[in-house]
Coordinates of C-alpha atoms in Angstrom, one line a residue:
X1 CA -18.9 41.3 -36.1
X2 CA -18.6 42.8 -39.5
X3 CA -19.9 39.6 -41.1
X4 CA -22.8 39.7 -38.6
X5 CA -23.6 43.2 -39.7
X6 CA -23.5 42.2 -43.3
X7 CA -25.9 39.4 -42.6
X8 CA -28.2 41.8 -40.8
X9 CA -28.3 44.1 -43.7
X10 CA -29.3 41.4 -46.1
X11 CA -31.9 39.9 -43.8
X12 CA -33.4 43.2 -42.8
X13 CA -33.6 44.4 -46.3
X14 CA -35.6 41.3 -47.1
X15 CA -37.7 41.9 -44.1
X16 CA -38.5 45.5 -45.1
X17 CA -39.4 44.3 -48.6
X18 CA -41.9 41.9 -47.1
X19 CA -43.4 44.2 -44.6
X20 CA -43.5 47.3 -46.8
X21 CA -46.4 45.8 -48.8
X22 CA -48.7 46.1 -45.8
X23 CA -47.7 49.5 -44.5
X24 CA -49.0 51.2 -41.4
X25 CA -51.8 53.3 -42.9
X26 CA -55.0 53.0 -41.1
X27 CA -53.5 50.9 -38.3
X28 CA -55.9 50.3 -35.5
X29 CA -55.1 51.8 -32.1
X30 CA -53.3 49.6 -29.6
X31 CA -55.8 47.5 -27.6
X32 CA -56.1 48.1 -23.9
X33 CA -57.4 46.1 -21.0
X34 CA -56.6 42.6 -20.1
X35 CA -54.1 40.9 -22.4
X36 CA -54.6 37.3 -23.5
X37 CA -51.4 36.1 -25.0
X38 CA -50.6 32.8 -26.8
X39 CA -47.2 31.2 -26.4
X40 CA -45.9 28.4 -28.7
X41 CA -43.0 26.3 -27.2
X42 CA -42.0 22.7 -26.7
X43 CA -40.1 22.7 -23.4
X44 CA -41.4 20.0 -21.1
X45 CA -42.8 21.4 -17.9
X46 CA -42.8 25.0 -19.2
X47 CA -46.5 25.2 -18.1
X48 CA -45.2 25.2 -14.5
X49 CA -43.2 28.3 -15.2
X50 CA -46.0 30.1 -17.1
X51 CA -48.3 29.3 -14.1
X52 CA -46.0 31.4 -11.9
X53 CA -46.4 34.4 -14.3
X54 CA -50.2 34.0 -14.6
X55 CA -50.6 33.9 -10.8
X56 CA -48.7 37.2 -10.5
X57 CA -50.0 39.0 -13.5
X58 CA -53.8 38.8 -13.7
X59 CA -54.0 41.5 -16.4
X60 CA -51.5 39.7 -18.7
X61 CA -52.4 36.0 -19.0
X62 CA -50.4 33.6 -21.1
X63 CA -51.7 30.4 -22.6
X64 CA -49.0 27.9 -23.6
X65 CA -49.4 25.3 -26.4
X66 CA -47.0 22.9 -28.0
X67 CA -47.9 22.6 -31.6
X68 CA -44.5 21.2 -32.5
X69 CA -40.8 21.5 -31.8
X70 CA -37.7 22.9 -33.6
X71 CA -38.0 23.2 -37.3
X72 CA -41.5 21.9 -37.3
X73 CA -42.6 24.8 -35.1
X74 CA -40.8 27.3 -37.5
X75 CA -42.8 25.9 -40.4
X76 CA -46.0 26.3 -38.4
X77 CA -45.1 29.8 -37.5
X78 CA -44.6 30.8 -41.2
X79 CA -47.9 29.2 -42.2
X80 CA -49.7 30.8 -39.3
X81 CA -48.2 34.2 -40.1
X82 CA -49.3 33.9 -43.8
X83 CA -52.8 33.3 -42.5
X84 CA -52.5 36.2 -40.1
X85 CA -53.1 34.1 -37.0
X86 CA -49.7 33.4 -35.5
X87 CA -49.1 33.3 -31.7
X88 CA -48.0 36.3 -29.7
X89 CA -44.9 34.6 -28.4
X90 CA -42.8 31.7 -29.7
X91 CA -39.7 29.8 -28.8
X92 CA -37.2 29.8 -31.7
X93 CA -33.9 28.1 -32.0
X94 CA -31.0 30.5 -32.8
X95 CA -30.3 29.0 -36.2
X96 CA -33.9 29.6 -37.3
X97 CA -34.2 33.2 -36.2
X98 CA -32.5 34.9 -39.3
X99 CA -35.1 33.3 -41.7
X100 CA -37.9 34.4 -39.5
X101 CA -36.5 37.9 -39.4
X102 CA -36.2 38.0 -43.1
X103 CA -39.7 36.6 -43.5
X104 CA -41.2 39.3 -41.3
X105 CA -42.5 36.7 -38.8
X106 CA -40.8 37.9 -35.6
X107 CA -40.9 41.5 -34.3
X108 CA -38.2 44.0 -33.5
X109 CA -38.6 44.4 -29.7
X110 CA -35.8 46.8 -29.1
X111 CA -38.0 49.5 -27.7
X112 CA -39.4 47.2 -25.0
X113 CA -36.1 45.5 -23.9
X114 CA -33.5 48.3 -23.3
X115 CA -33.1 47.2 -19.6
X116 CA -33.5 43.5 -20.3
X117 CA -30.6 43.2 -22.7
X118 CA -28.2 44.5 -20.0
X119 CA -28.4 41.1 -18.4
X120 CA -26.7 39.4 -21.3
X121 CA -23.1 39.3 -22.5
X122 CA -22.6 40.4 -26.1
X123 CA -21.6 36.9 -27.5
X124 CA -24.9 35.5 -26.2
X125 CA -27.0 38.5 -27.3
X126 CA -25.6 38.7 -30.8
X127 CA -27.5 35.6 -31.9
X128 CA -30.7 37.6 -31.5
X129 CA -29.6 41.0 -32.8
X130 CA -29.4 42.3 -36.3
X131 CA -28.3 45.9 -37.2
X132 CA -28.4 46.6 -33.5
X133 CA -32.1 45.7 -33.2
X134 CA -33.3 43.0 -30.8
X135 CA -35.5 40.2 -32.3
X136 CA -35.6 37.9 -29.3
X137 CA -34.4 37.4 -25.7
X138 CA -31.9 34.5 -25.3
X139 CA -33.3 31.7 -23.2
X140 CA -30.4 29.2 -22.9
X141 CA -27.0 28.2 -24.0
X142 CA -26.7 24.6 -25.2
X143 CA -23.0 23.4 -25.5
X144 CA -22.6 19.8 -26.9
X145 CA -21.6 17.5 -24.1
X146 CA -20.9 13.8 -23.7
X147 CA -23.5 12.0 -21.5
X148 CA -22.5 8.5 -20.5
X149 CA -23.9 5.6 -18.5
X150 CA -21.7 5.3 -15.4
X151 CA -22.9 1.8 -14.7
X152 CA -22.0 0.5 -18.1
X153 CA -18.6 2.2 -18.1
X154 CA -17.9 0.7 -14.7
X155 CA -19.2 -2.8 -15.7
X156 CA -17.0 -2.9 -18.8
X157 CA -13.9 -1.1 -17.4
X158 CA -14.2 1.9 -19.7
X159 CA -12.6 5.3 -19.3
X160 CA -14.4 8.4 -20.2
X161 CA -12.8 9.5 -23.6
X162 CA -11.3 12.9 -23.9
X163 CA -10.5 12.8 -27.6
X164 CA -12.3 11.4 -30.6
X165 CA -9.5 8.9 -31.1
X166 CA -10.2 7.7 -27.5
X167 CA -13.9 7.6 -28.2
X168 CA -13.3 5.3 -31.2
X169 CA -11.2 3.1 -29.1
X170 CA -13.8 3.0 -26.3
X171 CA -16.4 2.1 -28.9
X172 CA -14.3 -0.8 -30.2
X173 CA -13.6 -2.1 -26.6
X174 CA -17.2 -1.9 -25.7
X175 CA -18.3 -3.9 -28.8
X176 CA -15.7 -6.6 -28.0
X177 CA -16.9 -6.9 -24.4
X178 CA -20.7 -6.5 -25.1
X179 CA -21.5 -7.4 -28.7
X180 CA -25.1 -6.2 -28.5
X181 CA -24.2 -2.8 -27.1
X182 CA -23.2 0.3 -29.1
X183 CA -21.3 3.4 -28.0
X184 CA -24.1 5.5 -29.4
X185 CA -26.2 6.0 -32.6
X186 CA -25.7 8.1 -35.7
X187 CA -28.8 10.2 -36.0
X188 CA -29.6 10.8 -39.7
X189 CA -32.9 12.3 -38.8
X190 CA -31.8 15.3 -36.7
X191 CA -29.2 17.6 -38.2
X192 CA -28.7 19.7 -35.1
X193 CA -26.2 17.5 -33.4
X194 CA -24.2 17.0 -36.6
X195 CA -24.1 20.7 -37.2
X196 CA -22.7 21.1 -33.6
X197 CA -20.0 18.5 -34.3
X198 CA -19.0 20.4 -37.5
X199 CA -18.9 23.6 -35.5
X200 CA -16.5 22.1 -33.1
X201 CA -14.1 21.2 -35.9
X202 CA -14.2 24.8 -37.2
X203 CA -16.7 24.5 -40.0
X204 CA -18.4 27.7 -41.3
X205 CA -21.4 26.6 -43.4
X206 CA -22.3 30.2 -44.4
X207 CA -20.3 33.4 -44.7
X208 CA -20.6 36.7 -46.6
X209 CA -18.4 39.1 -48.5
X210 CA -20.3 42.3 -48.9
X211 CA -23.7 41.2 -50.2
X212 CA -22.3 38.0 -51.7
X213 CA -22.7 34.7 -49.8
X214 CA -20.5 31.6 -49.7
X215 CA -21.8 28.2 -48.7
X216 CA -19.3 25.6 -47.4
X217 CA -21.3 22.8 -46.0
X218 CA -19.2 20.2 -47.8
X219 CA -15.9 21.7 -46.8
X220 CA -13.0 19.8 -45.4
X221 CA -13.9 20.5 -41.7
X222 CA -17.4 18.9 -42.2
X223 CA -16.1 16.1 -44.3
X224 CA -13.6 15.1 -41.6
X225 CA -16.5 14.8 -39.1
X226 CA -18.6 12.8 -41.6
X227 CA -15.8 10.4 -42.4
X228 CA -15.1 9.8 -38.7
X229 CA -18.8 8.8 -38.1
X230 CA -19.0 6.8 -41.3
X231 CA -16.1 4.7 -40.1
X232 CA -17.8 4.0 -36.8
X233 CA -21.1 3.1 -38.5
X234 CA -19.4 0.7 -41.0
X235 CA -17.4 -0.9 -38.1
X236 CA -20.7 -1.7 -36.4
X237 CA -19.8 0.1 -33.2
X238 CA -22.4 2.8 -33.7
X239 CA -26.1 2.0 -34.3
X240 CA -28.0 3.4 -37.3
X241 CA -31.3 4.2 -35.6
X242 CA -32.7 7.8 -35.3
X243 CA -32.8 9.5 -31.9
X244 CA -36.2 10.1 -30.2
X245 CA -37.8 7.1 -31.8
X246 CA -39.5 4.4 -29.7
X247 CA -36.7 2.0 -30.6
X248 CA -34.1 4.5 -29.5
X249 CA -35.9 5.2 -26.3
X250 CA -35.9 1.5 -25.5
X251 CA -32.1 1.3 -26.3
X252 CA -31.4 4.2 -24.1
X253 CA -33.4 2.7 -21.3
X254 CA -32.1 -0.9 -21.5
X255 CA -28.4 -0.1 -21.9
X256 CA -28.0 -0.9 -25.5
X257 CA -26.5 2.6 -26.0
X258 CA -23.8 3.7 -23.6
X259 CA -23.4 7.4 -24.5
X260 CA -25.4 10.2 -25.9
X261 CA -23.9 13.3 -27.5
X262 CA -26.4 16.0 -26.7
X263 CA -26.9 19.6 -25.6
X264 CA -26.8 20.7 -22.0
X265 CA -30.6 20.4 -22.0
X266 CA -30.5 16.6 -22.1
X267 CA -31.3 15.9 -18.4
X268 CA -34.8 17.3 -18.9
X269 CA -35.4 14.6 -21.6
X270 CA -34.1 11.5 -19.7
X271 CA -37.3 10.9 -17.7
X272 CA -39.3 10.6 -20.9
X273 CA -36.6 8.7 -22.9
X274 CA -35.1 6.3 -20.3
X275 CA -37.2 6.4 -17.1
X276 CA -35.4 3.4 -15.6
X277 CA -32.0 5.0 -15.7
X278 CA -32.2 7.7 -13.1
X279 CA -28.9 8.2 -11.4
X280 CA -27.0 6.2 -14.0
X281 CA -26.0 9.1 -16.3
X282 CA -23.1 11.5 -15.9
X283 CA -21.9 14.4 -18.1
X284 CA -18.3 15.1 -19.4
X285 CA -16.9 17.5 -21.9
X286 CA -17.3 16.5 -25.5
X287 CA -14.3 14.6 -26.9
X288 CA -12.0 16.9 -29.0
X289 CA -9.9 16.4 -32.0
X290 CA -6.7 17.3 -30.3
X291 CA -5.7 16.4 -26.7
X292 CA -6.0 19.4 -24.5
X293 CA -8.4 21.3 -26.7
X294 CA -11.6 22.5 -25.1
X295 CA -13.7 23.4 -28.1
X296 CA -17.2 22.1 -28.4
X297 CA -20.2 22.9 -30.6
X298 CA -23.8 23.8 -29.9
X299 CA -27.0 21.8 -30.3
X300 CA -30.0 24.0 -30.0
X301 CA -30.3 26.9 -27.7
X302 CA -33.2 29.2 -28.2
X303 CA -34.6 32.7 -28.0
X304 CA -38.1 33.7 -27.0
X305 CA -39.6 36.0 -29.6
X306 CA -42.6 38.2 -30.1
X307 CA -44.3 37.8 -33.4
X308 CA -45.5 40.5 -35.8
X309 CA -49.0 39.0 -35.5
X310 CA -49.2 40.0 -31.8
X311 CA -51.6 42.8 -31.1
X312 CA -50.0 43.2 -27.6
X313 CA -46.3 43.4 -28.3
X314 CA -45.5 45.5 -25.2
X315 CA -47.1 43.0 -22.9
X316 CA -45.6 40.0 -24.8
X317 CA -42.2 41.5 -24.5
X318 CA -42.7 42.1 -20.8
X319 CA -43.4 38.3 -20.4
X320 CA -40.4 37.4 -22.5
X321 CA -38.1 39.6 -20.5
X322 CA -39.5 38.2 -17.2
X323 CA -39.1 34.6 -18.4
X324 CA -35.4 34.9 -19.2
X325 CA -34.2 37.4 -16.5
X326 CA -36.4 37.2 -13.5
X327 CA -34.7 35.1 -10.8
X328 CA -37.8 33.1 -9.9
X329 CA -38.6 32.4 -13.5
X330 CA -35.1 31.3 -14.5
X331 CA -34.8 29.2 -11.3
X332 CA -38.1 27.5 -12.3
X333 CA -36.7 26.8 -15.7
X334 CA -33.5 25.3 -14.4
X335 CA -35.6 23.1 -12.0
X336 CA -38.2 22.0 -14.4
X337 CA -36.5 22.2 -17.8
X338 CA -32.8 21.9 -16.9
X339 CA -31.8 24.9 -19.1
X340 CA -28.4 26.4 -18.7
X341 CA -29.4 30.1 -18.5
X342 CA -28.4 32.6 -21.2
X343 CA -28.6 35.6 -18.8
X344 CA -25.6 36.6 -16.8
X345 CA -27.5 36.8 -13.5
X346 CA -29.1 33.4 -14.2
X347 CA -25.7 31.7 -14.3
X348 CA -25.1 32.6 -10.6
X349 CA -28.4 31.4 -9.2
X350 CA -28.1 29.1 -6.1
X351 CA -30.1 26.3 -7.8
X352 CA -27.1 25.7 -10.1
X353 CA -25.2 24.2 -7.1
X354 CA -27.7 21.4 -7.2
X355 CA -27.7 18.5 -9.8
X356 CA -30.6 18.0 -12.2
X357 CA -33.2 15.7 -10.6
X358 CA -32.5 12.8 -13.0
X359 CA -28.8 13.0 -12.3
X360 CA -28.7 13.2 -8.5
X361 CA -25.2 11.6 -8.3
X362 CA -23.4 14.3 -10.3
X363 CA -23.4 17.2 -7.9
X364 CA -21.0 19.2 -10.1
X365 CA -23.3 18.9 -13.2
X366 CA -23.7 22.6 -13.8
X367 CA -20.1 23.3 -13.0
X368 CA -19.1 21.0 -15.8
X369 CA -21.5 22.8 -18.1
X370 CA -20.2 26.2 -17.0
X371 CA -16.7 25.2 -17.9
X372 CA -17.7 24.0 -21.3
X373 CA -20.1 26.9 -22.2
X374 CA -17.4 29.5 -23.0
X375 CA -15.7 27.1 -25.4
X376 CA -18.9 26.4 -27.3
X377 CA -18.6 27.5 -30.9
X378 CA -21.5 28.1 -33.2
X379 CA -21.3 29.2 -36.9
X380 CA -20.5 32.9 -37.1
X381 CA -23.8 33.2 -38.9
X382 CA -26.7 31.0 -39.9
X383 CA -28.0 31.1 -43.5
X384 CA -31.3 32.4 -44.6
X385 CA -32.6 28.9 -45.5
X386 CA -31.6 26.7 -42.7
X387 CA -34.8 24.7 -42.9
X388 CA -33.9 23.7 -46.5
X389 CA -30.4 22.7 -45.4
X390 CA -31.7 20.7 -42.4
X391 CA -34.3 18.9 -44.6
X392 CA -31.6 18.0 -47.0
X393 CA -29.5 16.5 -44.2
X394 CA -32.3 14.2 -43.2
X395 CA -32.9 13.1 -46.8
X396 CA -29.3 12.8 -47.9
X397 CA -27.9 11.1 -44.8
X398 CA -30.9 8.9 -44.5
X399 CA -30.2 7.6 -48.1
X400 CA -26.5 7.2 -47.4
X401 CA -27.3 5.1 -44.3
X402 CA -29.7 2.9 -46.3
X403 CA -27.5 2.5 -49.3
X404 CA -24.2 2.3 -47.3
X405 CA -22.9 5.1 -49.5
X406 CA -20.2 7.7 -48.6
X407 CA -21.3 10.3 -46.1
X408 CA -19.3 12.9 -48.2
X409 CA -21.9 12.5 -50.9
X410 CA -24.6 13.4 -48.4
X411 CA -22.7 16.6 -47.6
X412 CA -22.5 17.4 -51.3
X413 CA -26.2 16.9 -51.6
X414 CA -26.8 19.3 -48.7
X415 CA -24.4 21.9 -50.3
X416 CA -26.2 21.6 -53.7
X417 CA -29.7 21.9 -52.2
X418 CA -28.8 24.9 -50.1
X419 CA -27.0 26.8 -52.9
X420 CA -29.9 26.1 -55.4
X421 CA -32.5 27.4 -52.9
X422 CA -30.5 30.5 -52.1
X423 CA -30.1 31.3 -55.8
X424 CA -33.9 30.8 -56.2
X425 CA -34.5 33.2 -53.4
X426 CA -32.3 35.8 -55.1
X427 CA -29.1 35.7 -53.1
X428 CA -25.8 36.2 -54.9
X429 CA -23.3 33.5 -54.2
X430 CA -19.5 33.4 -54.7

């Protein structure tokens, strides 16, 4: 918690420096009347949830658009903010929130959410709080899980692996029995899953001592993870293609890939990725480095924020609170988006006794997620330039895959790019 407060102090000082230039002099009075709010997000079927709100709140209407997802949306938010025409509301992954706070893009909504935050435990809420101020309402928790094709595992006599050693053995057995099949792919285009794997092994990519920062992206914990996957790639048991590409979708659909290491949100994606595989997937805890360990990492998980460009922050915050705490709204998100709720009350909703529509055969799906969620480890803090780090991941690991060069070098490149950028931004590093 002390490191979280130190992070908050640094980020909020930067935020104040940014916002102080504009000041509040001559601010126009708050608008009244019907509120027309814009909402940027990428969840499939979120329009169905927004429709419930709009039907019940004729004086506060929300229009949903999907300009991009993840890091791309963050970049669009920054650009829109600089032009003064950002949305009222935006979905932001937890790792991106510190940079948006420091950039003055998202708003402190503490005054509007005093009752809302009571529905969240402190470990969940701390990802959206800095110096005790609330900058977003948590939407979901996304522990890394192992999704596997039950039909392929049965066909080839495979046992669901509980450790990474077992996962490697399973990959080798599968390749022997089905030479054209891979246990999974190594995604050099999306850093989120690799960050989650590093988290599971205890990596802390950023830390602080006072106002000084330390970056440890290429530390031993991360290099152990990288070396493990490098071995699988070189052995030919893991495919090299990026996730979410047309080729990957085809492989997921036709059984070329037997597992997918993904966040708890994966079932919402299967229909678009592998439409012919309904009922063929199951979820299990992520394999661990030591037998009996329960640790996992996190891939994604988001907060819903109100931006500093919004002229109707009170109304926007009202919608954000409703979206993530109202029983009808959270139930609709579980049904249509397959989120695992961040709110305490949301985790007890009756719908969680039902499996996701695409995985009707696994009736205990949410129970498995519930057991893994408390063991999900994120970094104690995210750095102020995550987009730079993630862009370097894509570049450096992509080059390593093409050149068949050591993955440790890719981590070194990420380290160097992150440190150089933080120094350029004026941060002091140990």
